[in-house]
Backbone as CSV, one residue per row, in Angstrom:
resi,resn,N_x,N_y,N_z,CA_x,CA_y,CA_z,C_x,C_y,C_z
1,UNK,71.268,-47.240,-43.383,70.228,-46.543,-42.788,70.019,-45.125,-42.614
2,UNK,68.699,-44.796,-42.750,68.299,-43.896,-43.348,68.379,-42.733,-42.924
3,UNK,68.502,-41.464,-43.344,69.665,-40.642,-42.528,68.893,-39.404,-41.853
4,UNK,67.484,-39.762,-41.439,66.636,-39.477,-40.090,65.916,-40.716,-39.452
5,UNK,66.624,-42.062,-39.467,66.364,-42.916,-38.531,66.633,-42.547,-36.810
6,UNK,65.593,-42.456,-36.289,65.274,-42.103,-34.683,64.987,-40.878,-34.471
7,UNK,64.626,-39.998,-35.377,63.906,-38.450,-35.488,62.879,-38.847,-35.122
8,UNK,62.507,-37.613,-34.857,60.370,-36.995,-34.761,60.458,-35.832,-35.246
9,UNK,59.805,-35.858,-36.297,59.541,-35.015,-37.290,57.615,-34.133,-37.176
10,UNK,57.660,-32.610,-36.786,56.156,-32.399,-36.638,56.385,-31.389,-38.192
11,UNK,56.083,-31.423,-39.161,55.909,-30.522,-40.264,54.821,-30.206,-40.472
12,UNK,54.521,-28.547,-40.558,53.096,-28.384,-40.503,52.907,-27.845,-42.695
13,UNK,51.661,-27.660,-42.901,51.062,-27.376,-44.270,51.526,-28.762,-44.637
14,UNK,51.173,-30.276,-44.028,51.632,-31.294,-44.574,50.323,-32.028,-45.811
15,UNK,49.127,-31.411,-45.903,48.246,-32.315,-46.399,49.124,-32.082,-48.529
16,UNK,49.695,-30.947,-48.898,49.998,-30.782,-50.369,51.578,-30.358,-50.860
17,UNK,51.440,-30.085,-51.871,52.379,-29.092,-52.309,53.699,-29.993,-51.479
18,UNK,54.325,-28.860,-51.576,56.004,-28.794,-50.722,55.513,-29.437,-49.866
19,UNK,54.476,-29.039,-48.651,54.644,-30.112,-47.297,54.258,-31.002,-47.296
20,UNK,53.484,-31.638,-48.405,53.191,-33.186,-48.710,54.204,-33.817,-48.821
21,UNK,55.149,-32.917,-49.829,56.519,-33.931,-50.415,57.630,-33.934,-49.230
22,UNK,57.147,-33.376,-48.259,58.366,-33.388,-47.300,57.939,-34.659,-46.130
23,UNK,56.913,-34.685,-46.103,55.700,-35.598,-45.195,56.383,-36.746,-45.671
24,UNK,56.324,-36.980,-47.163,57.024,-38.114,-47.618,58.342,-38.266,-47.656
25,UNK,59.401,-37.682,-48.141,60.059,-38.028,-48.109,60.732,-37.821,-46.854
26,UNK,60.430,-37.494,-45.732,61.017,-37.737,-44.343,60.337,-39.170,-43.772
27,UNK,59.803,-39.440,-44.130,59.213,-40.425,-43.829,60.099,-41.691,-44.559
28,UNK,59.843,-41.279,-45.832,61.251,-42.286,-46.642,62.355,-42.499,-45.721
29,UNK,62.889,-41.586,-45.366,64.222,-41.249,-44.858,64.245,-41.561,-43.103
30,UNK,63.362,-42.617,-42.425,63.007,-43.152,-41.720,62.346,-42.181,-40.419
31,UNK,61.858,-40.708,-40.962,61.656,-40.534,-39.919,60.322,-40.809,-39.058
32,UNK,59.739,-40.337,-37.663,58.628,-40.412,-37.303,57.720,-39.242,-37.432
33,UNK,57.020,-39.029,-38.209,56.075,-37.506,-38.618,54.460,-37.370,-38.258
34,UNK,54.862,-36.607,-37.548,53.542,-36.078,-37.075,53.855,-34.338,-38.353
35,UNK,51.963,-34.524,-39.028,51.526,-33.170,-39.980,50.330,-32.274,-39.109
36,UNK,50.211,-31.498,-40.155,49.243,-30.652,-39.637,49.020,-30.267,-41.052
37,UNK,47.356,-29.781,-41.135,47.028,-28.807,-42.284,45.742,-28.344,-41.762
38,UNK,44.900,-27.792,-42.527,43.475,-27.315,-42.468,43.102,-28.654,-43.094
39,UNK,43.511,-28.711,-44.215,43.313,-29.766,-44.925,42.513,-31.375,-44.586
40,UNK,41.748,-31.462,-43.807,41.501,-32.679,-43.486,41.492,-33.783,-44.214
41,UNK,40.147,-34.122,-45.393,40.222,-34.958,-46.156,41.306,-35.284,-47.092
42,UNK,42.832,-34.595,-47.069,44.229,-34.610,-48.373,44.854,-34.867,-47.176
43,UNK,44.560,-34.097,-45.741,45.414,-34.803,-44.604,45.628,-36.376,-44.504
44,UNK,44.154,-37.295,-44.031,43.794,-37.835,-43.981,44.181,-39.127,-45.336
45,UNK,44.687,-38.223,-46.469,44.759,-39.413,-47.371,46.495,-39.908,-47.638
46,UNK,47.033,-38.395,-46.647,48.436,-38.723,-47.000,49.147,-39.477,-46.015
47,UNK,48.247,-39.397,-44.564,48.945,-40.307,-43.563,48.078,-41.798,-44.023
48,UNK,47.500,-41.832,-44.655,46.621,-43.675,-44.894,48.007,-44.100,-45.473
49,UNK,48.675,-42.474,-46.859,50.041,-43.363,-47.510,50.882,-43.445,-47.340
50,UNK,51.481,-42.667,-46.160,52.861,-42.357,-45.518,53.009,-43.212,-43.597
51,UNK,51.760,-42.951,-43.347,51.761,-43.976,-42.118,52.214,-42.888,-40.863
52,UNK,52.602,-41.449,-41.565,52.521,-40.430,-40.783,51.150,-40.129,-40.013
53,UNK,51.059,-39.596,-38.806,50.156,-38.825,-38.027,49.670,-37.483,-38.219
54,UNK,48.300,-37.351,-38.741,47.787,-36.242,-39.448,47.372,-35.089,-38.179
55,UNK,47.194,-34.032,-38.241,46.672,-33.448,-36.800,45.902,-32.447,-37.342
56,UNK,44.520,-32.315,-37.368,43.989,-30.502,-37.859,44.577,-29.099,-37.488
57,UNK,45.137,-28.548,-38.431,46.042,-27.762,-37.604,46.089,-26.560,-38.170
58,UNK,45.426,-25.389,-37.385,45.772,-23.607,-38.114,46.687,-23.109,-36.938
59,UNK,48.045,-22.674,-37.999,49.186,-22.371,-37.353,48.928,-21.018,-36.821
60,UNK,48.408,-20.024,-36.611,47.799,-19.196,-36.034,46.976,-18.964,-34.646
61,UNK,46.422,-20.393,-34.088,46.121,-20.826,-33.323,47.139,-21.370,-31.954
62,UNK,47.538,-20.369,-30.881,48.597,-21.003,-30.091,48.308,-22.545,-29.849
63,UNK,46.440,-22.947,-29.343,45.949,-24.522,-29.202,46.320,-25.493,-29.187
64,UNK,46.502,-25.141,-31.355,46.207,-25.818,-32.237,47.926,-26.433,-32.255
65,UNK,49.133,-25.720,-32.008,50.488,-25.387,-31.686,50.630,-26.528,-30.546
66,UNK,50.183,-26.493,-29.151,50.025,-27.253,-28.517,49.712,-28.527,-28.634
67,UNK,48.341,-28.697,-29.013,47.879,-30.103,-29.712,48.994,-30.631,-30.441
68,UNK,49.644,-30.011,-31.889,50.361,-30.798,-32.776,51.416,-31.696,-31.891
69,UNK,52.384,-30.483,-30.868,53.607,-30.896,-30.388,53.363,-31.968,-29.217
70,UNK,51.933,-31.726,-28.492,51.895,-32.790,-27.229,51.738,-34.314,-28.310
71,UNK,51.030,-34.230,-29.357,50.935,-35.696,-29.815,52.179,-35.535,-30.595
72,UNK,52.822,-35.198,-30.945,54.442,-35.770,-31.126,54.956,-36.603,-29.990
73,UNK,55.121,-35.665,-29.075,55.998,-36.229,-27.744,55.163,-37.275,-27.438
74,UNK,53.990,-37.679,-27.336,52.734,-38.664,-26.297,53.147,-39.362,-26.819
75,UNK,52.765,-39.431,-28.931,53.078,-40.862,-29.266,54.631,-41.467,-29.643
76,UNK,55.451,-40.296,-29.599,57.110,-40.904,-30.148,57.566,-40.634,-29.102
77,UNK,57.621,-39.666,-27.723,58.226,-39.354,-26.966,59.414,-38.612,-26.825
78,UNK,59.481,-38.355,-28.407,60.271,-36.897,-28.188,59.687,-36.537,-29.156
79,UNK,60.539,-34.965,-29.719,60.427,-34.274,-30.512,61.667,-33.752,-31.382
80,UNK,62.333,-33.838,-32.625,63.478,-33.574,-31.949,63.432,-32.919,-34.036
81,UNK,62.535,-32.291,-34.483,62.456,-31.617,-35.908,61.158,-30.826,-36.023
82,UNK,61.300,-29.597,-36.370,60.109,-28.999,-37.193,60.681,-28.107,-38.180
83,UNK,59.524,-28.053,-39.262,59.709,-28.148,-40.231,58.547,-26.893,-40.648
84,UNK,58.440,-25.498,-40.459,57.525,-24.767,-40.389,57.136,-24.377,-41.907
85,UNK,56.572,-25.135,-42.704,55.822,-25.295,-44.034,54.874,-24.235,-44.276
86,UNK,53.911,-24.305,-43.981,52.388,-23.724,-44.091,53.208,-22.464,-44.204
87,UNK,52.300,-22.064,-45.523,52.199,-20.175,-45.651,51.325,-20.674,-46.849
88,UNK,50.430,-19.394,-47.333,49.653,-19.033,-47.631,50.374,-17.545,-48.758
89,UNK,50.104,-17.212,-50.187,50.075,-16.730,-51.138,49.298,-15.716,-51.795
90,UNK,49.605,-14.398,-51.792,48.418,-12.939,-52.377,49.145,-12.867,-53.117
91,UNK,48.628,-12.703,-55.009,49.745,-11.520,-55.417,48.775,-10.520,-55.460
92,UNK,48.448,-8.948,-54.706,48.273,-8.217,-55.021,48.839,-6.869,-55.001
93,UNK,48.579,-6.193,-56.062,49.297,-4.341,-55.650,48.928,-3.923,-55.003
94,UNK,49.441,-2.894,-54.275,49.711,-2.377,-52.856,48.104,-1.398,-52.638
95,UNK,48.055,-0.937,-53.937,46.508,-0.474,-53.819,45.219,-0.844,-54.110
96,UNK,45.246,-2.189,-54.515,44.638,-3.250,-54.346,44.250,-3.964,-52.932
97,UNK,45.581,-4.604,-52.099,44.882,-5.190,-51.019,44.922,-4.137,-49.986
98,UNK,43.669,-4.994,-49.106,43.502,-4.564,-47.970,44.407,-4.906,-47.312
99,UNK,44.001,-4.272,-45.532,45.087,-4.270,-44.817,44.773,-5.452,-43.856
100,UNK,42.887,-6.024,-44.333,42.502,-7.626,-43.738,43.949,-8.339,-44.526
101,UNK,43.515,-7.919,-45.802,44.429,-9.250,-46.453,45.520,-9.150,-46.117
102,UNK,46.686,-8.078,-45.805,48.394,-8.259,-45.053,48.291,-8.649,-44.330
103,UNK,47.265,-8.565,-43.226,47.640,-9.469,-42.199,47.502,-10.565,-42.196
104,UNK,46.509,-11.553,-42.504,46.443,-12.818,-43.137,47.396,-13.296,-43.388
105,UNK,48.308,-12.300,-44.613,49.816,-13.446,-44.807,50.624,-13.096,-43.985
106,UNK,50.807,-12.139,-42.990,51.739,-11.838,-41.732,51.044,-13.267,-40.816
107,UNK,50.147,-13.632,-40.700,49.416,-14.108,-39.560,49.944,-15.234,-39.451
108,UNK,49.555,-16.355,-41.135,50.096,-17.431,-41.702,51.760,-17.317,-41.679
109,UNK,51.950,-16.607,-42.377,53.509,-16.319,-42.574,54.863,-16.767,-42.255
110,UNK,54.236,-15.585,-41.053,55.287,-15.026,-40.281,55.043,-15.388,-38.797
111,UNK,53.752,-15.027,-38.119,53.682,-15.173,-37.054,53.036,-16.801,-36.752
112,UNK,52.516,-17.155,-37.821,52.915,-19.189,-37.445,53.989,-19.585,-36.952
113,UNK,54.697,-19.409,-38.290,56.439,-20.044,-37.802,56.562,-19.672,-36.543
114,UNK,56.717,-18.474,-35.945,57.279,-17.568,-34.858,56.441,-18.406,-33.705
115,UNK,55.327,-19.433,-33.305,54.923,-19.683,-32.461,54.925,-21.050,-32.667
116,UNK,55.615,-21.430,-33.498,55.983,-23.052,-33.930,57.762,-22.569,-32.870
117,UNK,58.152,-22.320,-33.192,59.288,-21.973,-32.787,59.075,-22.310,-31.223
118,UNK,58.773,-21.253,-30.859,58.556,-21.400,-29.479,57.927,-22.431,-28.753
119,UNK,57.099,-23.367,-29.592,56.270,-24.228,-29.102,57.380,-25.074,-28.904
120,UNK,57.970,-25.177,-29.647,59.179,-27.078,-29.361,60.546,-26.502,-28.768
121,UNK,60.711,-25.301,-28.199,61.907,-24.648,-27.717,61.576,-26.387,-26.600
122,UNK,60.843,-26.624,-25.485,61.240,-27.272,-24.448,61.292,-28.813,-24.457
123,UNK,60.704,-29.178,-25.579,60.526,-29.832,-25.797,61.907,-30.839,-26.292
124,UNK,62.292,-30.119,-27.275,63.823,-29.638,-27.724,64.731,-29.529,-27.144
125,UNK,64.799,-28.932,-26.364,65.696,-29.019,-24.283,66.013,-30.375,-24.384
126,UNK,64.201,-30.861,-23.765,65.026,-32.039,-23.000,64.985,-32.949,-24.063
127,UNK,65.138,-32.777,-25.743,65.834,-34.360,-26.259,67.149,-34.113,-26.099
128,UNK,67.994,-32.794,-25.808,68.722,-32.810,-26.126,69.430,-31.985,-27.020
129,UNK,68.455,-31.022,-27.747,68.866,-30.708,-28.825,67.527,-30.882,-29.987
130,UNK,67.744,-29.959,-31.255,67.051,-30.489,-32.065,67.132,-29.856,-33.623
131,UNK,66.074,-29.396,-34.580,66.705,-28.576,-35.475,64.959,-27.898,-36.121
132,UNK,65.326,-26.401,-36.169,64.328,-25.868,-36.641,63.922,-25.737,-38.148
133,UNK,63.459,-26.172,-39.308,63.653,-25.248,-40.159,62.373,-24.484,-40.717
134,UNK,62.891,-23.117,-40.762,61.725,-22.546,-41.335,61.315,-22.774,-42.533
135,UNK,60.476,-21.606,-43.491,60.580,-21.904,-44.642,60.247,-20.801,-45.260
136,UNK,61.494,-19.953,-46.254,61.147,-18.716,-46.551,60.875,-18.345,-47.372
137,UNK,61.182,-17.930,-48.744,61.297,-17.679,-50.431,62.381,-17.200,-50.739
138,UNK,62.699,-17.223,-51.843,63.521,-15.738,-52.321,63.038,-14.229,-52.507
139,UNK,61.374,-14.812,-51.948,60.882,-13.421,-51.695,61.109,-12.422,-50.451
140,UNK,61.661,-13.626,-49.654,62.858,-13.034,-48.282,64.121,-12.446,-48.796
141,UNK,64.666,-12.201,-50.157,65.636,-11.687,-51.206,65.579,-10.328,-51.500
142,UNK,64.481,-10.280,-52.656,64.728,-9.515,-53.105,62.912,-9.528,-54.152
143,UNK,62.002,-8.261,-53.539,60.754,-8.788,-53.650,60.343,-8.102,-55.339
144,UNK,59.097,-8.701,-55.647,58.171,-8.754,-56.770,57.196,-7.610,-56.852
145,UNK,56.545,-6.916,-57.679,55.719,-6.256,-57.694,54.161,-7.618,-56.921
146,UNK,53.236,-6.996,-56.846,52.623,-7.541,-56.458,52.509,-8.596,-55.358
147,UNK,52.783,-8.502,-54.558,53.983,-8.867,-53.200,54.786,-9.079,-52.441
148,UNK,54.024,-7.858,-52.446,54.434,-7.030,-50.825,53.961,-7.869,-49.545
149,UNK,52.982,-8.413,-49.067,52.510,-9.196,-48.097,53.438,-9.940,-47.905
150,UNK,53.729,-11.041,-48.754,54.362,-12.156,-48.802,55.907,-11.769,-48.958
151,UNK,56.460,-10.993,-49.176,57.470,-10.656,-48.866,57.981,-9.989,-47.335
152,UNK,56.835,-9.354,-47.313,56.822,-8.526,-45.512,57.337,-10.376,-44.767
153,UNK,56.593,-10.758,-45.114,56.510,-11.661,-44.361,57.680,-13.034,-44.183
154,UNK,58.319,-13.470,-45.649,59.136,-13.779,-45.870,60.883,-13.723,-45.375
155,UNK,60.651,-11.624,-45.856,61.973,-11.097,-45.258,62.121,-12.108,-44.188
156,UNK,61.054,-11.319,-42.641,60.859,-11.767,-41.481,61.036,-13.309,-40.548
157,UNK,60.320,-14.448,-41.796,61.163,-15.677,-42.050,62.795,-15.744,-41.184
158,UNK,63.331,-14.583,-41.993,64.984,-14.883,-42.172,65.105,-13.753,-40.714
159,UNK,64.972,-12.945,-40.633,65.301,-12.672,-39.245,64.493,-13.357,-38.143
160,UNK,63.690,-13.724,-37.960,63.310,-14.758,-36.590,64.147,-15.854,-36.556
161,UNK,64.137,-16.697,-37.797,65.592,-17.469,-38.343,67.054,-17.059,-37.324
162,UNK,67.255,-15.997,-37.936,68.488,-15.771,-37.242,68.804,-15.414,-35.662
163,UNK,67.318,-15.165,-35.159,67.232,-14.810,-34.089,67.316,-16.108,-32.950
164,UNK,66.387,-16.215,-33.700,66.489,-18.079,-32.937,67.693,-18.781,-33.232
165,UNK,68.322,-18.543,-33.673,70.035,-19.413,-33.749,70.700,-19.192,-33.047
166,UNK,70.435,-17.754,-32.814,71.525,-16.819,-31.936,70.885,-17.538,-30.152
167,UNK,69.372,-17.615,-30.012,68.983,-17.626,-28.860,69.162,-19.660,-28.340
168,UNK,69.142,-20.516,-29.278,68.746,-21.324,-28.810,69.708,-22.796,-29.588
169,UNK,71.136,-22.160,-29.877,71.958,-22.824,-30.270,72.587,-23.466,-29.002
170,UNK,72.522,-22.804,-27.934,73.156,-23.386,-26.613,72.339,-24.135,-26.229
171,UNK,71.007,-24.501,-26.530,70.457,-25.607,-26.022,70.794,-26.963,-27.374
172,UNK,71.865,-26.525,-27.679,71.547,-27.518,-29.290,70.435,-27.167,-30.201
173,UNK,69.802,-26.787,-30.534,68.899,-26.357,-31.011,69.165,-24.995,-31.926
174,UNK,68.526,-25.934,-33.659,69.771,-25.887,-34.819,68.367,-25.159,-35.490
175,UNK,68.656,-23.826,-35.850,67.502,-22.745,-36.673,68.365,-22.161,-38.235
176,UNK,67.544,-23.218,-39.207,67.918,-22.703,-40.328,66.666,-22.469,-41.767
177,UNK,66.622,-21.742,-42.737,65.911,-21.369,-43.428,65.847,-22.024,-44.440
178,UNK,65.197,-22.467,-45.561,65.158,-22.666,-46.973,63.897,-21.695,-47.459
179,UNK,64.582,-21.434,-49.090,63.949,-19.966,-49.645,63.911,-20.634,-51.280
180,UNK,62.471,-21.301,-51.043,62.515,-21.609,-52.598,62.385,-20.317,-53.976
181,UNK,62.560,-21.174,-55.104,62.457,-20.114,-55.909,60.550,-20.660,-56.772
182,UNK,60.533,-20.531,-57.459,59.200,-20.694,-58.685,59.308,-22.698,-58.108
183,UNK,58.086,-22.426,-57.544,57.893,-24.705,-57.424,57.085,-24.681,-57.743
184,UNK,56.143,-25.665,-58.438,55.241,-26.027,-59.261,53.850,-26.733,-58.480
185,UNK,53.150,-25.842,-57.903,52.604,-26.385,-56.281,51.220,-25.697,-57.418
186,UNK,50.550,-26.390,-56.757,48.873,-25.779,-56.929,48.299,-24.508,-56.370
187,UNK,48.874,-24.010,-55.094,49.207,-22.413,-55.178,49.517,-21.630,-55.818
188,UNK,50.832,-22.147,-56.057,51.983,-21.039,-57.828,51.045,-20.567,-58.801
189,UNK,50.301,-21.938,-58.968,49.879,-22.469,-60.328,48.255,-21.850,-60.660
190,UNK,47.786,-20.958,-59.234,47.049,-20.897,-58.790,46.010,-19.511,-59.802
191,UNK,45.490,-19.846,-60.956,45.237,-18.462,-61.388,44.131,-17.056,-60.484
192,UNK,43.747,-17.809,-59.671,42.998,-16.909,-58.640,44.013,-16.420,-57.784
193,UNK,45.281,-16.951,-57.556,46.187,-16.237,-56.822,46.414,-15.367,-56.776
194,UNK,47.215,-14.786,-58.327,47.592,-13.795,-59.044,46.794,-13.047,-59.880
195,UNK,45.612,-12.615,-59.063,45.133,-11.423,-59.785,45.160,-9.751,-59.559
196,UNK,45.315,-9.399,-60.621,46.071,-7.752,-61.046,47.720,-8.224,-61.458
197,UNK,47.766,-8.946,-61.405,49.870,-9.063,-61.926,49.590,-10.406,-62.676
198,UNK,50.353,-9.483,-63.941,50.614,-10.590,-65.075,51.514,-11.321,-65.258
199,UNK,52.067,-12.444,-65.417,53.141,-12.891,-65.498,53.619,-13.689,-66.775
200,UNK,54.391,-13.933,-67.311,54.702,-14.737,-68.666,56.001,-16.185,-67.505
201,UNK,55.115,-17.186,-67.173,55.588,-18.114,-66.625,57.080,-18.815,-67.403
202,UNK,56.476,-19.098,-68.764,57.221,-19.780,-69.520,58.432,-19.107,-69.658
203,UNK,58.175,-17.831,-69.724,59.411,-16.459,-70.115,60.462,-16.807,-68.892
204,UNK,59.896,-16.255,-67.619,60.805,-16.463,-66.846,61.376,-17.990,-66.702
205,UNK,60.820,-18.805,-66.375,61.661,-20.450,-66.156,62.912,-20.604,-67.260
206,UNK,62.471,-19.889,-68.813,63.372,-20.727,-69.422,64.943,-19.735,-69.030
207,UNK,64.790,-18.641,-68.889,66.166,-17.483,-68.364,67.201,-17.832,-67.266
208,UNK,66.344,-18.680,-66.487,66.933,-19.157,-65.218,67.929,-20.260,-66.329
209,UNK,69.407,-20.330,-65.299,70.299,-21.497,-64.758,69.649,-22.391,-65.437
210,UNK,69.148,-23.523,-64.406,68.652,-24.526,-64.346,67.119,-23.818,-64.840
211,UNK,66.506,-24.050,-66.332,65.432,-24.003,-67.031,64.416,-24.612,-66.941
212,UNK,63.759,-24.699,-65.655,62.236,-25.485,-65.110,61.882,-25.510,-63.709
213,UNK,60.918,-24.846,-63.877,60.053,-24.853,-62.544,60.648,-26.066,-61.585
214,UNK,60.511,-25.462,-60.250,61.350,-26.645,-59.412,59.675,-27.562,-59.379
215,UNK,60.261,-28.452,-58.535,59.387,-29.552,-58.241,59.056,-29.730,-56.326
216,UNK,58.139,-29.701,-55.444,58.223,-29.746,-54.477,59.307,-30.418,-53.252
217,UNK,59.920,-32.199,-54.217,60.815,-32.691,-53.986,62.179,-32.172,-53.873
218,UNK,62.341,-31.205,-54.854,63.738,-30.336,-55.049,63.833,-29.867,-53.293
219,UNK,62.723,-28.960,-52.934,63.151,-28.676,-51.615,62.527,-29.259,-50.329
220,UNK,62.779,-30.561,-50.819,62.253,-31.745,-49.750,63.534,-32.312,-49.175
221,UNK,64.370,-32.004,-50.304,65.808,-32.708,-50.140,66.365,-31.829,-49.480
222,UNK,66.347,-30.144,-49.839,67.048,-29.759,-48.614,66.413,-29.273,-47.377
223,UNK,65.700,-29.780,-46.945,64.644,-29.850,-45.656,65.521,-31.475,-44.917
224,UNK,65.338,-32.825,-45.097,66.411,-33.581,-45.006,67.214,-33.389,-44.893
225,UNK,68.461,-32.428,-45.140,69.926,-32.223,-45.263,69.502,-31.039,-43.631
226,UNK,68.972,-30.539,-43.961,68.934,-29.151,-42.279,68.210,-30.449,-41.416
227,UNK,67.198,-31.547,-41.865,66.525,-31.563,-40.360,67.801,-33.337,-39.932
228,UNK,68.966,-33.150,-40.869,69.634,-34.572,-40.478,71.027,-34.070,-39.683
229,UNK,71.681,-35.128,-39.060,73.125,-34.707,-38.192,73.834,-34.369,-39.198
230,UNK,73.631,-34.232,-40.613,74.507,-33.663,-41.778,74.687,-32.644,-41.598
231,UNK,73.946,-31.965,-41.332,73.792,-30.410,-41.029,74.406,-30.070,-39.548
232,UNK,75.222,-31.050,-38.892,75.337,-30.688,-37.698,75.600,-29.197,-36.878
233,UNK,76.972,-29.123,-37.937,77.347,-27.000,-37.798,77.093,-26.368,-38.898
234,UNK,75.518,-26.308,-38.812,74.847,-25.465,-39.599,73.783,-24.428,-38.510
235,UNK,73.853,-23.467,-38.542,72.726,-22.876,-37.772,72.474,-21.301,-38.329
236,UNK,71.288,-21.032,-38.043,71.384,-19.437,-39.237,71.571,-19.641,-40.956
237,UNK,72.342,-21.183,-41.412,72.121,-20.790,-42.555,70.724,-20.616,-43.377
238,UNK,71.002,-20.270,-44.517,69.957,-19.862,-45.782,70.287,-20.698,-47.072
239,UNK,69.301,-21.410,-47.646,69.675,-22.773,-48.462,68.625,-21.958,-49.461
240,UNK,69.555,-21.697,-50.788,68.210,-20.887,-52.055,68.028,-22.438,-52.463
241,UNK,66.749,-22.840,-53.114,65.825,-23.887,-53.559,65.698,-23.279,-55.378
242,UNK,65.919,-22.148,-55.654,65.905,-21.851,-57.049,66.071,-21.659,-58.456
243,UNK,66.939,-22.339,-59.214,67.224,-22.802,-60.010,68.271,-22.334,-60.715
244,UNK,69.255,-21.029,-59.310,70.045,-20.028,-60.233,69.047,-18.761,-60.181
245,UNK,67.997,-18.414,-59.549,67.398,-17.254,-60.496,67.834,-16.384,-59.263
246,UNK,68.264,-16.277,-58.598,69.335,-15.241,-57.654,70.924,-15.139,-57.856
247,UNK,71.246,-15.791,-58.954,72.756,-15.852,-59.109,73.417,-14.765,-59.897
248,UNK,72.163,-13.787,-60.403,72.644,-13.189,-61.129,71.818,-12.907,-62.436
249,UNK,71.990,-11.779,-63.180,70.881,-11.333,-64.587,71.175,-12.905,-65.539
250,UNK,69.831,-13.014,-65.766,70.069,-13.036,-66.909,70.574,-13.299,-68.370
251,UNK,70.676,-13.982,-69.490,71.322,-13.142,-70.540,70.181,-13.518,-71.482
């Protein structure tokens, strides 16, 4: 029996990177998957490869959330899992970032997951419970130069996760968070993302206890655990997927 047999999952940002790994892994573990993204061509390709249902989706729009949730319930009859994965990354020093850029990061990375949590409460209550998996970051624990907006959003995700765990536990809905470190995705490796900030990535990763970039599937494994009944007594939990980065200073 696969670990997610019988589960219906909604995953955001599923057309590439970590989100695509979630879609592929959840489908392989037996879940029926609906996923959203702004990248329609790539979403269609992932759908064709996995059998998952793709819906065009902007996580900052409430009507897009309503449509995605309705698609899952109408197609599969229920909704058991939400993975709030969609996010954006902008490296900008405080003095170089505009208020509009700050607001965009907060809207996608923090407001989007909050809207998603709210949107799935009623269908999960109807299902007798569920699991919400929010994607934060190591930047939700310790911020870095050039990531003030991103860190603010990811610290915020920790907060809404804890509050959601407190509010929704009585309905059988668990709310947990994943905190990836340096994961080798197109977004993380895009030189345009890191404007104004110099980082020696090779030296950085060589200093980790697990001295390599993380892979998207490393994060997907943690999401499968939190979505499955194996984590039935976990809520408000934070899982680091960071190669040991936050375990202590390197030598």
